[in-house]
PDB file of C-alpha atoms and ligand atoms in Angstrom:
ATOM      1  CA  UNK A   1       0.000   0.000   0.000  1.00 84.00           C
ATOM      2  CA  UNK A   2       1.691   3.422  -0.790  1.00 92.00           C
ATOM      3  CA  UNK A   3       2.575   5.643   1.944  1.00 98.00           C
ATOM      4  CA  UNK A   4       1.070   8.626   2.362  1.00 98.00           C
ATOM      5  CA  UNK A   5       2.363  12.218   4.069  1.00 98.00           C
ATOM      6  CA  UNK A   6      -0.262  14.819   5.012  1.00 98.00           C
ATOM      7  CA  UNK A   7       1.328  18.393   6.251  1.00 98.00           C
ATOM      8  CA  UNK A   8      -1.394  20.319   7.804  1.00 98.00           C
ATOM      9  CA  UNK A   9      -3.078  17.192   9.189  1.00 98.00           C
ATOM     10  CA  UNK A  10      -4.680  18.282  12.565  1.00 98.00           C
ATOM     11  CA  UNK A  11      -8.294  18.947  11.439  1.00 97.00           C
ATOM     12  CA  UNK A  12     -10.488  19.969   8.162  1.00 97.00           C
ATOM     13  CA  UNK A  13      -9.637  18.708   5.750  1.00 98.00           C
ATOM     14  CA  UNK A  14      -6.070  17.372   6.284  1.00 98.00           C
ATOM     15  CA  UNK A  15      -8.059  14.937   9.121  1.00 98.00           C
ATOM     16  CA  UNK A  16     -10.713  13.978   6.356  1.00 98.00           C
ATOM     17  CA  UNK A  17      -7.643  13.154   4.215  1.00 98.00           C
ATOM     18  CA  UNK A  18      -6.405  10.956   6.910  1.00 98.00           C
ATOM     19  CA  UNK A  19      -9.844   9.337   7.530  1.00 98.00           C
ATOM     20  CA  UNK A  20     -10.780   8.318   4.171  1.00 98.00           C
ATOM     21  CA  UNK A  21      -6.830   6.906   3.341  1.00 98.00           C
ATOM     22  CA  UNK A  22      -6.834   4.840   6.222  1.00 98.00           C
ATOM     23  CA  UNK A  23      -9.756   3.498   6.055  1.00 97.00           C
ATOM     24  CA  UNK A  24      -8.460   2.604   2.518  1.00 97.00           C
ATOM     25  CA  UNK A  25      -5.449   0.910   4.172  1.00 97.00           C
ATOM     26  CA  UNK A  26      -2.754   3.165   3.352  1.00 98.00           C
ATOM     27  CA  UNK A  27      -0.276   4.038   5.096  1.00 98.00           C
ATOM     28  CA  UNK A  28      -0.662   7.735   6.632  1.00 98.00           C
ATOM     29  CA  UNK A  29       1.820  10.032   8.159  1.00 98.00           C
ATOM     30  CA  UNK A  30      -0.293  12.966   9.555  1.00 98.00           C
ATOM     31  CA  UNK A  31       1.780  16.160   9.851  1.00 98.00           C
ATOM     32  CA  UNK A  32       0.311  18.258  12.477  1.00 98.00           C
ATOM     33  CA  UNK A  33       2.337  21.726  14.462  1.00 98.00           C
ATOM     34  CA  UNK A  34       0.233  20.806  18.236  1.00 98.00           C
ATOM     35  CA  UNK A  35      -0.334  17.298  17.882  1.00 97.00           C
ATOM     36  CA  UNK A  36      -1.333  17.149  21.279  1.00 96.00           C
ATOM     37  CA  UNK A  37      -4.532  19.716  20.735  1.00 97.00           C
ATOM     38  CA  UNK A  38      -5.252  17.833  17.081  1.00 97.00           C
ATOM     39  CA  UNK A  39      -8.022  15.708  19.114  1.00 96.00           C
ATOM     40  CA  UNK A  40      -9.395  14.748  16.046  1.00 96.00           C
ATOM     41  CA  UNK A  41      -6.649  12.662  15.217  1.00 96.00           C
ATOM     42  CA  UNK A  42      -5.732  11.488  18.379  1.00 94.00           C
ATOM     43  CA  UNK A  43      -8.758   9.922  18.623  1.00 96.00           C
ATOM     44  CA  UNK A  44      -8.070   7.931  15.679  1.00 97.00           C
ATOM     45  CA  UNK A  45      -6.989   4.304  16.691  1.00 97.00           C
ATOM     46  CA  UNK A  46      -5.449   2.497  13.490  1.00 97.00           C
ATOM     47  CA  UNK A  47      -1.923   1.312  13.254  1.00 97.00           C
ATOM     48  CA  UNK A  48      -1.553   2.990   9.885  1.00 97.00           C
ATOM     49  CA  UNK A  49      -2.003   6.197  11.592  1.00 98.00           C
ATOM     50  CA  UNK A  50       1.355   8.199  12.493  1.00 98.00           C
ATOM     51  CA  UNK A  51       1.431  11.500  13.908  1.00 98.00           C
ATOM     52  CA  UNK A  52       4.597  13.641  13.595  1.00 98.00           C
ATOM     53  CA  UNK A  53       4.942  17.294  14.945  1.00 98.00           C
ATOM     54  CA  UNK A  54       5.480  19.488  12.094  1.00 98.00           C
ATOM     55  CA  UNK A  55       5.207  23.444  11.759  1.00 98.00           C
ATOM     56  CA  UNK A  56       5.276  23.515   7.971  1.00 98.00           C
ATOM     57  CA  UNK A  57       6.945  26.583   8.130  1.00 98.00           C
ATOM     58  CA  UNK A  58       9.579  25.535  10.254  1.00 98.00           C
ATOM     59  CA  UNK A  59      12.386  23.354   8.180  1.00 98.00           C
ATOM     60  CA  UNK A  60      14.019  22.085  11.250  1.00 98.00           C
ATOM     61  CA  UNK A  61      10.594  20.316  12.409  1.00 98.00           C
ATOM     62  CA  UNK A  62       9.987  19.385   8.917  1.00 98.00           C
ATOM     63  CA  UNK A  63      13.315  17.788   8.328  1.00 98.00           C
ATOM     64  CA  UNK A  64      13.032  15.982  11.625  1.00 98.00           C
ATOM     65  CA  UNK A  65       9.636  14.884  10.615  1.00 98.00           C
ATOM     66  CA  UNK A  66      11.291  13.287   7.734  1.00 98.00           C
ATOM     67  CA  UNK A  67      13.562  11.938   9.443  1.00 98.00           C
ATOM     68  CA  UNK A  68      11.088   9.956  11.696  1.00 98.00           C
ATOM     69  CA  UNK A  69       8.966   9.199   8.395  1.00 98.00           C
ATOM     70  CA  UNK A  70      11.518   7.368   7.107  1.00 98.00           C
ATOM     71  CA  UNK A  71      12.459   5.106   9.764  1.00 98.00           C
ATOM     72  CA  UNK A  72       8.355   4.252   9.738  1.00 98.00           C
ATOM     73  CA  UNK A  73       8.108   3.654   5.925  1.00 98.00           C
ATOM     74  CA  UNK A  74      11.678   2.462   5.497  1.00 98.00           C
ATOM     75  CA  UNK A  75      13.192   5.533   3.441  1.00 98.00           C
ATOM     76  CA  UNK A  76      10.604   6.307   1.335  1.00 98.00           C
ATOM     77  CA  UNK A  77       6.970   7.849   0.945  1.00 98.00           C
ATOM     78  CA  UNK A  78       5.271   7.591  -2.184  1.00 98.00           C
ATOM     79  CA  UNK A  79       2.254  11.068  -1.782  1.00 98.00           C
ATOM     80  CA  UNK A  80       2.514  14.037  -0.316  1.00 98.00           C
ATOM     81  CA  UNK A  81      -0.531  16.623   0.465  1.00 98.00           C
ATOM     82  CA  UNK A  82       0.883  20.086   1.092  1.00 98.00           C
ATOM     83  CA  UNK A  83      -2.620  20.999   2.851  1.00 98.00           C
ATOM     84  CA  UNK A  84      -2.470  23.224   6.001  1.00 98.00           C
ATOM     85  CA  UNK A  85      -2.769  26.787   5.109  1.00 98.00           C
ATOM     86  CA  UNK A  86      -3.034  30.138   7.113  1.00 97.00           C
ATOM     87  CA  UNK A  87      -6.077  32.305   7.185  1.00 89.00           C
ATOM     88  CA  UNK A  88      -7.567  34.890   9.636  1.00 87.00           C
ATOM     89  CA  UNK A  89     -10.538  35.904  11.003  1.00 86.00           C
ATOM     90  CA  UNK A  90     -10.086  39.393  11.055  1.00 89.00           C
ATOM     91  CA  UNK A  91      -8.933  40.022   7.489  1.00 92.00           C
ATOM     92  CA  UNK A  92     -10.016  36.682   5.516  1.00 89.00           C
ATOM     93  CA  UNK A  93     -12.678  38.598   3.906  1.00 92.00           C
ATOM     94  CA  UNK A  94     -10.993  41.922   3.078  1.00 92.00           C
ATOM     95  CA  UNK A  95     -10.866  43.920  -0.396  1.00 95.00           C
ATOM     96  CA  UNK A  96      -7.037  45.356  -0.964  1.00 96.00           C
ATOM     97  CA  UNK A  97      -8.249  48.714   0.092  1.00 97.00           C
ATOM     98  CA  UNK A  98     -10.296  47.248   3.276  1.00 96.00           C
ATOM     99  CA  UNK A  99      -7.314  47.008   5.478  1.00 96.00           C
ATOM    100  CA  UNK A 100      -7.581  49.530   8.379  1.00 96.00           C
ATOM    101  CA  UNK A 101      -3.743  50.742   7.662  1.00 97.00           C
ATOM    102  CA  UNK A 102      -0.698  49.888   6.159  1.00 97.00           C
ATOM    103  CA  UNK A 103       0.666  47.447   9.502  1.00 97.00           C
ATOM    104  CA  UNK A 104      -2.386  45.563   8.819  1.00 96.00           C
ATOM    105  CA  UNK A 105      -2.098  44.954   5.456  1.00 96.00           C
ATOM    106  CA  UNK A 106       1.635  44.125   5.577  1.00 97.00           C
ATOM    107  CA  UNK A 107       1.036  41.771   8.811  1.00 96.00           C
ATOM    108  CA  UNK A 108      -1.978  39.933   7.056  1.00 96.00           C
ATOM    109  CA  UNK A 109       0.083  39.369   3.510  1.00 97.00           C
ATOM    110  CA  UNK A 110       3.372  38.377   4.968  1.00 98.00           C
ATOM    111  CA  UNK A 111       1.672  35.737   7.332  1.00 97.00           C
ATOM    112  CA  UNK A 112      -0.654  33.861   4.182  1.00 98.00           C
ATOM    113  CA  UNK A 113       2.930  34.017   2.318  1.00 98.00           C
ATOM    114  CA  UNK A 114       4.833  32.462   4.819  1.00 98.00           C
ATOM    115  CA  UNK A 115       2.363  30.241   5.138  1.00 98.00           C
ATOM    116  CA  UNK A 116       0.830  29.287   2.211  1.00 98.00           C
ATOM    117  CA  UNK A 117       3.684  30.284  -0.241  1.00 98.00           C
ATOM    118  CA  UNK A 118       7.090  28.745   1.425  1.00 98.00           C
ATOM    119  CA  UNK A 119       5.352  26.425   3.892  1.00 98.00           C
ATOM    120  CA  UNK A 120       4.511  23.988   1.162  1.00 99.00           C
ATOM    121  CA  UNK A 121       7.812  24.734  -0.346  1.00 99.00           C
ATOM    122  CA  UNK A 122      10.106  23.820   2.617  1.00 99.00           C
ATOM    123  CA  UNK A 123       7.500  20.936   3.238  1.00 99.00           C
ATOM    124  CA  UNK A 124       7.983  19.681  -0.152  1.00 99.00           C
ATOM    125  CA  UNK A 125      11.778  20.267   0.197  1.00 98.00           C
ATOM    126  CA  UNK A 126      12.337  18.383   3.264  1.00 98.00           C
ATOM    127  CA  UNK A 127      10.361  15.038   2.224  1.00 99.00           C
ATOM    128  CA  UNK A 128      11.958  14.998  -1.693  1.00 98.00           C
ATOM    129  CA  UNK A 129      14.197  12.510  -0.857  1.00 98.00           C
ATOM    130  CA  UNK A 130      11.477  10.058   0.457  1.00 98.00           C
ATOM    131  CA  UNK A 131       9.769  10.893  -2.352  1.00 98.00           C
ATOM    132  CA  UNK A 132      12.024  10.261  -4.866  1.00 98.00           C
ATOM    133  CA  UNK A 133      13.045   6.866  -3.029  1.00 98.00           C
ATOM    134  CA  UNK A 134       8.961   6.284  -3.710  1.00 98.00           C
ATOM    135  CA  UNK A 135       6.950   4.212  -6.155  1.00 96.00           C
ATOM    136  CA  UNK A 136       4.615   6.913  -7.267  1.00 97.00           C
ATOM    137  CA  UNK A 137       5.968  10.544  -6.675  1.00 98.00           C
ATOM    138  CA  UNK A 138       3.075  12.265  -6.244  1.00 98.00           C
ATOM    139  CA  UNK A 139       2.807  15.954  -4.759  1.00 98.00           C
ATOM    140  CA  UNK A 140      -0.814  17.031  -4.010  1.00 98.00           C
ATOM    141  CA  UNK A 141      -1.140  20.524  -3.282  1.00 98.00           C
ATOM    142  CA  UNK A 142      -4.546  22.029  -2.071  1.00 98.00           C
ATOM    143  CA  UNK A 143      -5.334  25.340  -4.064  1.00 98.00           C
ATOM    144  CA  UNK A 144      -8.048  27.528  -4.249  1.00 97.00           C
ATOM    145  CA  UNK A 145     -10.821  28.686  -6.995  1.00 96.00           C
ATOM    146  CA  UNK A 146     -10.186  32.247  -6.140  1.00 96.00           C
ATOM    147  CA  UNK A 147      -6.871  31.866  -6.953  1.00 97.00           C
ATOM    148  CA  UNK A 148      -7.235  31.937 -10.670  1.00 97.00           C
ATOM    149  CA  UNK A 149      -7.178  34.758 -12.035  1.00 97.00           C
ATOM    150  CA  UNK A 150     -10.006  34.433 -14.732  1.00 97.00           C
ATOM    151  CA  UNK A 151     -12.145  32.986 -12.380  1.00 96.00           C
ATOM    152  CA  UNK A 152     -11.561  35.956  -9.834  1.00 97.00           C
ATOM    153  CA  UNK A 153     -11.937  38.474 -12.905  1.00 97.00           C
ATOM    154  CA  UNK A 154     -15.484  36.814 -14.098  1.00 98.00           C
ATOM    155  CA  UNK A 155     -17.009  36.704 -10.715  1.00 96.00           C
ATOM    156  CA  UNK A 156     -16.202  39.995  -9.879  1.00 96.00           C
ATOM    157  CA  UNK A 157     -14.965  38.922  -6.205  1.00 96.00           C
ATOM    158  CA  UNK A 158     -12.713  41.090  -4.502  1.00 96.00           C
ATOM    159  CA  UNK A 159     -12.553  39.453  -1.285  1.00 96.00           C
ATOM    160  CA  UNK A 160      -9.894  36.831   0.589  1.00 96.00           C
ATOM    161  CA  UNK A 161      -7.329  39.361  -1.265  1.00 96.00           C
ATOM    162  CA  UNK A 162      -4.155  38.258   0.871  1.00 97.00           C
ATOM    163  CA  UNK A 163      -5.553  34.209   0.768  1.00 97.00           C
ATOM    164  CA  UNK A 164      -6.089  34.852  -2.558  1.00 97.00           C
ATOM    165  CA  UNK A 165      -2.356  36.332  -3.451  1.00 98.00           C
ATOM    166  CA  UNK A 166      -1.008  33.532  -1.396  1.00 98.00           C
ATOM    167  CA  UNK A 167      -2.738  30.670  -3.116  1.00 98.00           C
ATOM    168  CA  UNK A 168      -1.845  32.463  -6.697  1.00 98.00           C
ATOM    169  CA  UNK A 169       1.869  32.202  -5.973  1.00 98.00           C
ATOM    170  CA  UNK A 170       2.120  28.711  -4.299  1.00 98.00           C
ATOM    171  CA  UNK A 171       0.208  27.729  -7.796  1.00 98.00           C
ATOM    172  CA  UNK A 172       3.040  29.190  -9.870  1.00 98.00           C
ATOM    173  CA  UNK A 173       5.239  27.173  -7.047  1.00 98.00           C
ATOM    174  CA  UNK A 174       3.564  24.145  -7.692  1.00 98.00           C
ATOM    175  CA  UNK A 175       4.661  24.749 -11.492  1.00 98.00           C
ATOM    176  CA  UNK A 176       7.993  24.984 -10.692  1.00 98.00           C
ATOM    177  CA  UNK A 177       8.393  21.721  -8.629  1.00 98.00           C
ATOM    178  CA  UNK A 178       6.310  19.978 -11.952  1.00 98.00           C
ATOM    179  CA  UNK A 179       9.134  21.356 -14.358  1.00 98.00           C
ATOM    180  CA  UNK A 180      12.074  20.832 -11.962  1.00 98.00           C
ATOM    181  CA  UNK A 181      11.362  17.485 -11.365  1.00 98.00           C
ATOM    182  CA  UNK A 182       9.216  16.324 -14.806  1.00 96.00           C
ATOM    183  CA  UNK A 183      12.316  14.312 -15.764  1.00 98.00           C
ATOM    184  CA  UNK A 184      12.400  12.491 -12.547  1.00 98.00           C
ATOM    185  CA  UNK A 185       8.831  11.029 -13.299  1.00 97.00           C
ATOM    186  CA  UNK A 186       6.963  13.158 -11.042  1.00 98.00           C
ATOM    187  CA  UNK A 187       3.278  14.245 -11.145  1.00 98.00           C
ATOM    188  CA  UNK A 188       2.861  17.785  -8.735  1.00 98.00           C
ATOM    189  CA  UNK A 189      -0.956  18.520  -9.018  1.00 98.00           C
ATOM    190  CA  UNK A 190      -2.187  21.786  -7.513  1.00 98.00           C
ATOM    191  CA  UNK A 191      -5.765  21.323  -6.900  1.00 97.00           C
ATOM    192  CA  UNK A 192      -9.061  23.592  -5.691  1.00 97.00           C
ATOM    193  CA  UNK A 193     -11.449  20.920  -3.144  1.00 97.00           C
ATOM    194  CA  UNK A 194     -14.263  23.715  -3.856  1.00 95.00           C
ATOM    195  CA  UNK A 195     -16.223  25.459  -0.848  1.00 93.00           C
ATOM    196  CA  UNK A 196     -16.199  22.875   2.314  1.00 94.00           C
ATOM    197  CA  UNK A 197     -17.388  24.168   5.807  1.00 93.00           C
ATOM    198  CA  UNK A 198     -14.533  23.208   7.799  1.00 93.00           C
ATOM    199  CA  UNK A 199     -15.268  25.647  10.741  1.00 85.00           C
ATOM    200  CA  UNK A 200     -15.892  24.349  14.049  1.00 75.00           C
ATOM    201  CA  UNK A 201     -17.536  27.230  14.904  1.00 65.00           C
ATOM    202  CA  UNK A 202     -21.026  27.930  15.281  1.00 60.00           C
ATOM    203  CA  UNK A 203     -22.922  29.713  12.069  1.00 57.00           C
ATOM    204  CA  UNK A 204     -24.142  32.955  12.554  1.00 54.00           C
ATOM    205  CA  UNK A 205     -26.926  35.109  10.255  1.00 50.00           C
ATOM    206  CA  UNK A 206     -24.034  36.104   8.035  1.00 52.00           C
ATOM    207  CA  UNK A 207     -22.904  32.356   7.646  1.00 49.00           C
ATOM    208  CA  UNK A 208     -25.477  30.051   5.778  1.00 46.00           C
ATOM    209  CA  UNK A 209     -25.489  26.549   5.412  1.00 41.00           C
ATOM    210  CA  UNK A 210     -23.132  26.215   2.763  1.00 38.00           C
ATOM    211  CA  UNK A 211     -24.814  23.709   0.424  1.00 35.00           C
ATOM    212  CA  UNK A 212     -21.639  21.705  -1.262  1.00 33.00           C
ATOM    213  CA  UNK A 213     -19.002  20.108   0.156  1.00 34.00           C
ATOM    214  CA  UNK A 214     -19.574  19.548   3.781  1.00 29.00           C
ATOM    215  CA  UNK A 215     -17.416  17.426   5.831  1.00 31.00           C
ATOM    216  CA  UNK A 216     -19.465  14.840   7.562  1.00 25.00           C
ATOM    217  CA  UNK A 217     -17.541  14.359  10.975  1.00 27.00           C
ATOM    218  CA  UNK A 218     -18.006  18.422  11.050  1.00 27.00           C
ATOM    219  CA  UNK A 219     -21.733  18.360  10.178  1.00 23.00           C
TER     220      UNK A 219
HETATM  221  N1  NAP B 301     -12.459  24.687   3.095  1.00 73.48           N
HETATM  222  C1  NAP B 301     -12.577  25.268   1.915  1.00 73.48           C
HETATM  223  O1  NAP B 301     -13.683  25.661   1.498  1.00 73.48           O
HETATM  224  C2  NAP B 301     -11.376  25.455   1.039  1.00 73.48           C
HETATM  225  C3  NAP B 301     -11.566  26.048  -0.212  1.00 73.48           C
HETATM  226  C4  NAP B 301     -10.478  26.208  -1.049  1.00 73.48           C
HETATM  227  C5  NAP B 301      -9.235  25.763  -0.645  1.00 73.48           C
HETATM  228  N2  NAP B 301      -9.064  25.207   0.571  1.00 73.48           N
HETATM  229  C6  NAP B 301      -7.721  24.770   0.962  1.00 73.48           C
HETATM  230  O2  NAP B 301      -7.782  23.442   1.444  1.00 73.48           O
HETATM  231  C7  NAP B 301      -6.832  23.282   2.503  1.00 73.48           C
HETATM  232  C8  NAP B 301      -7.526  22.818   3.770  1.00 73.48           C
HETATM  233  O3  NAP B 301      -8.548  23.751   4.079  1.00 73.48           O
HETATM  234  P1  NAP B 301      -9.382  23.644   5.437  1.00 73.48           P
HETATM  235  O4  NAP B 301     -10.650  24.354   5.201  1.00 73.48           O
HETATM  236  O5  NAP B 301      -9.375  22.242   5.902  1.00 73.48           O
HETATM  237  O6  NAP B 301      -8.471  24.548   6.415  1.00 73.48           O
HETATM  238  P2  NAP B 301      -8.557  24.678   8.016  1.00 73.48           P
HETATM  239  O7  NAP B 301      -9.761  23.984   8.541  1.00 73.48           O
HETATM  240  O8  NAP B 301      -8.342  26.117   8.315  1.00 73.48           O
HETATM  241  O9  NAP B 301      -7.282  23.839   8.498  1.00 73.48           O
HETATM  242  C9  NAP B 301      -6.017  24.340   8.217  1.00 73.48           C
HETATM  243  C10 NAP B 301      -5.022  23.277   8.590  1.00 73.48           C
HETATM  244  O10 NAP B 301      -3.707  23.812   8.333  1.00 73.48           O
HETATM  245  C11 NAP B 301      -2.949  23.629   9.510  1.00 73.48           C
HETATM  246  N3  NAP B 301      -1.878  24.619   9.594  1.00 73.48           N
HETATM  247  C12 NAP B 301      -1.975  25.963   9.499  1.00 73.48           C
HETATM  248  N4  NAP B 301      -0.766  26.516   9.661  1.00 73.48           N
HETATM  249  C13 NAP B 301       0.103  25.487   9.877  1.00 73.48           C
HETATM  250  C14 NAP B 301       1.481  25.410  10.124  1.00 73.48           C
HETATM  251  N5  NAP B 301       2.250  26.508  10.169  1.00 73.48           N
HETATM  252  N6  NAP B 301       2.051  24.185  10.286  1.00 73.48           N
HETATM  253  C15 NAP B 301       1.299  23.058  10.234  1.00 73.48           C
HETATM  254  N7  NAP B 301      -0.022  23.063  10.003  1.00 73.48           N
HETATM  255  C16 NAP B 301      -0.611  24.273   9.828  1.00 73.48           C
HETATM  256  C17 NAP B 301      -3.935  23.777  10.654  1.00 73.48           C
HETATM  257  O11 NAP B 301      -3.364  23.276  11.846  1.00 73.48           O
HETATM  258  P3  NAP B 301      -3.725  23.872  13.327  1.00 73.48           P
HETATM  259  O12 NAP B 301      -4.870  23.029  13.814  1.00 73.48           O
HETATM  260  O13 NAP B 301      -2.472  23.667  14.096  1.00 73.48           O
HETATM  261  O14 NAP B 301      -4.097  25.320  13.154  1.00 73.48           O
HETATM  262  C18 NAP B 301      -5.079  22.932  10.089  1.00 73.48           C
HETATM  263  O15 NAP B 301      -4.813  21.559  10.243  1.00 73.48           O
HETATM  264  C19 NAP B 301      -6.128  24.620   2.680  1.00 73.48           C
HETATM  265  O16 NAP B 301      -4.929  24.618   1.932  1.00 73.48           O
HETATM  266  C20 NAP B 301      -7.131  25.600   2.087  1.00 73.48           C
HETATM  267  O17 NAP B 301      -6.511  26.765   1.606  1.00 73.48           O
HETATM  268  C21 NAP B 301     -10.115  25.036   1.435  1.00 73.48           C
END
């Protein structure tokens, strides 16, 4: 069964990734930064299930997390889903002229590009070798609609503008890891999963039932 690595594992959809592959039999190594508050996961009870600690944006976790992936799968993995991703509360929603000054603005984009831009990159960095020791080679990486731009431009939507940025560039990233390592057999893949409630938190007037998408155990 191939080995699978999910960074960003701790709830959402990086824990529905983890449900549905092991109860497919694979093997799963489920990244998460505070495994200890990821209850979702550790409620999981399946020897296929390993949970690493792993700030995506921290290569010294990372590399250590490969480290201890490899002595699991025996020195190689065969997918990995670059999944966890920042957003805030505060700003998610914000046009670019929205922010309430300049600190704001600057705070908001630097964290979704740290994040979302060279999180997945050092992620995908530090597990390379293991995947290149792997049968398949596969590098999922979750994306967003709004992050194309002729999407964005037909819809009009103005919104999620640092999310948005973020998601833009990791896509052009994505690109880069395809063409860098095309010759090497791999397949990188940058997908969108579409609208899924993944909040925990109660709705509110402003927050519908979203009508696609939603994540059973969070139902
Ligand atoms: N849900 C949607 O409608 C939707 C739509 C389009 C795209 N996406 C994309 O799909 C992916 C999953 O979305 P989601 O809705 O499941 O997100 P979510 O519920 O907000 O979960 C985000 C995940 O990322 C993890 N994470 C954040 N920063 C991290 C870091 N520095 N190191 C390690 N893990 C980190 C979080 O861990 P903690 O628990 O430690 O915070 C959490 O597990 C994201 O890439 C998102 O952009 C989602």
């Amino acid at each position: 069964m191939p080995a699978y690595v999910i960074a960003g594992a701790s709830r959402g959809l990086g824990l529905e990734f983890v449900h549905q592959l092991i109860a497919q039999g694979h093997t799963v190594i489920a990244l998460a930064r505070n495994p200890y508050a990821a209850t979702g996961l550790t409620a999981i009870d399946n020897k296929n299930l390993h949970v690493i600690k792993a700030d995506i944006t921290d290569s010294v976790t990372l590399k250590a997390a490969a480290e201890e992936t490899a002595k699991i799968t025996g020195g190689s993995i065969d997918v990995l889903i670059n999944n966890g991703a920042f957003w805030e509360r505060r700003h998610m929603f914000h046009n670019i002229l929205e922010y309430e000054d300049e600190a704001s603005l600057l705070s908001d984009f630097n964290a979704n590009w740290h994040t979302n831009v060279i999180g997945p990159i050092l992620t995908t960095n530090a597990f390379l070798p293991l995947l290149r020791a792997g049968r398949t080679k596969k590098i999922l990486t979750l994306s967003t609609g709004i992050a194309d731009p002729e999407l964005v431009r037909a819809s009009g939507y103005a919104g999620q503008c640092a999310y948005s940025v973020s998601k833009c560039a990791l896509e052009m990233v994505n690109l880069k890891f395809s063409l860098a390592l095309k010759d090497e057999g791999f397949t990188c893949l940058a997908i969108s999963p579409g609208v899924v409630n993944t909040s925990d938190a109660p709705r509110t007037p402003a927050q519908p039932p979203l009508q696609c998408g939603t994540l059973t155990h969070n139902a």
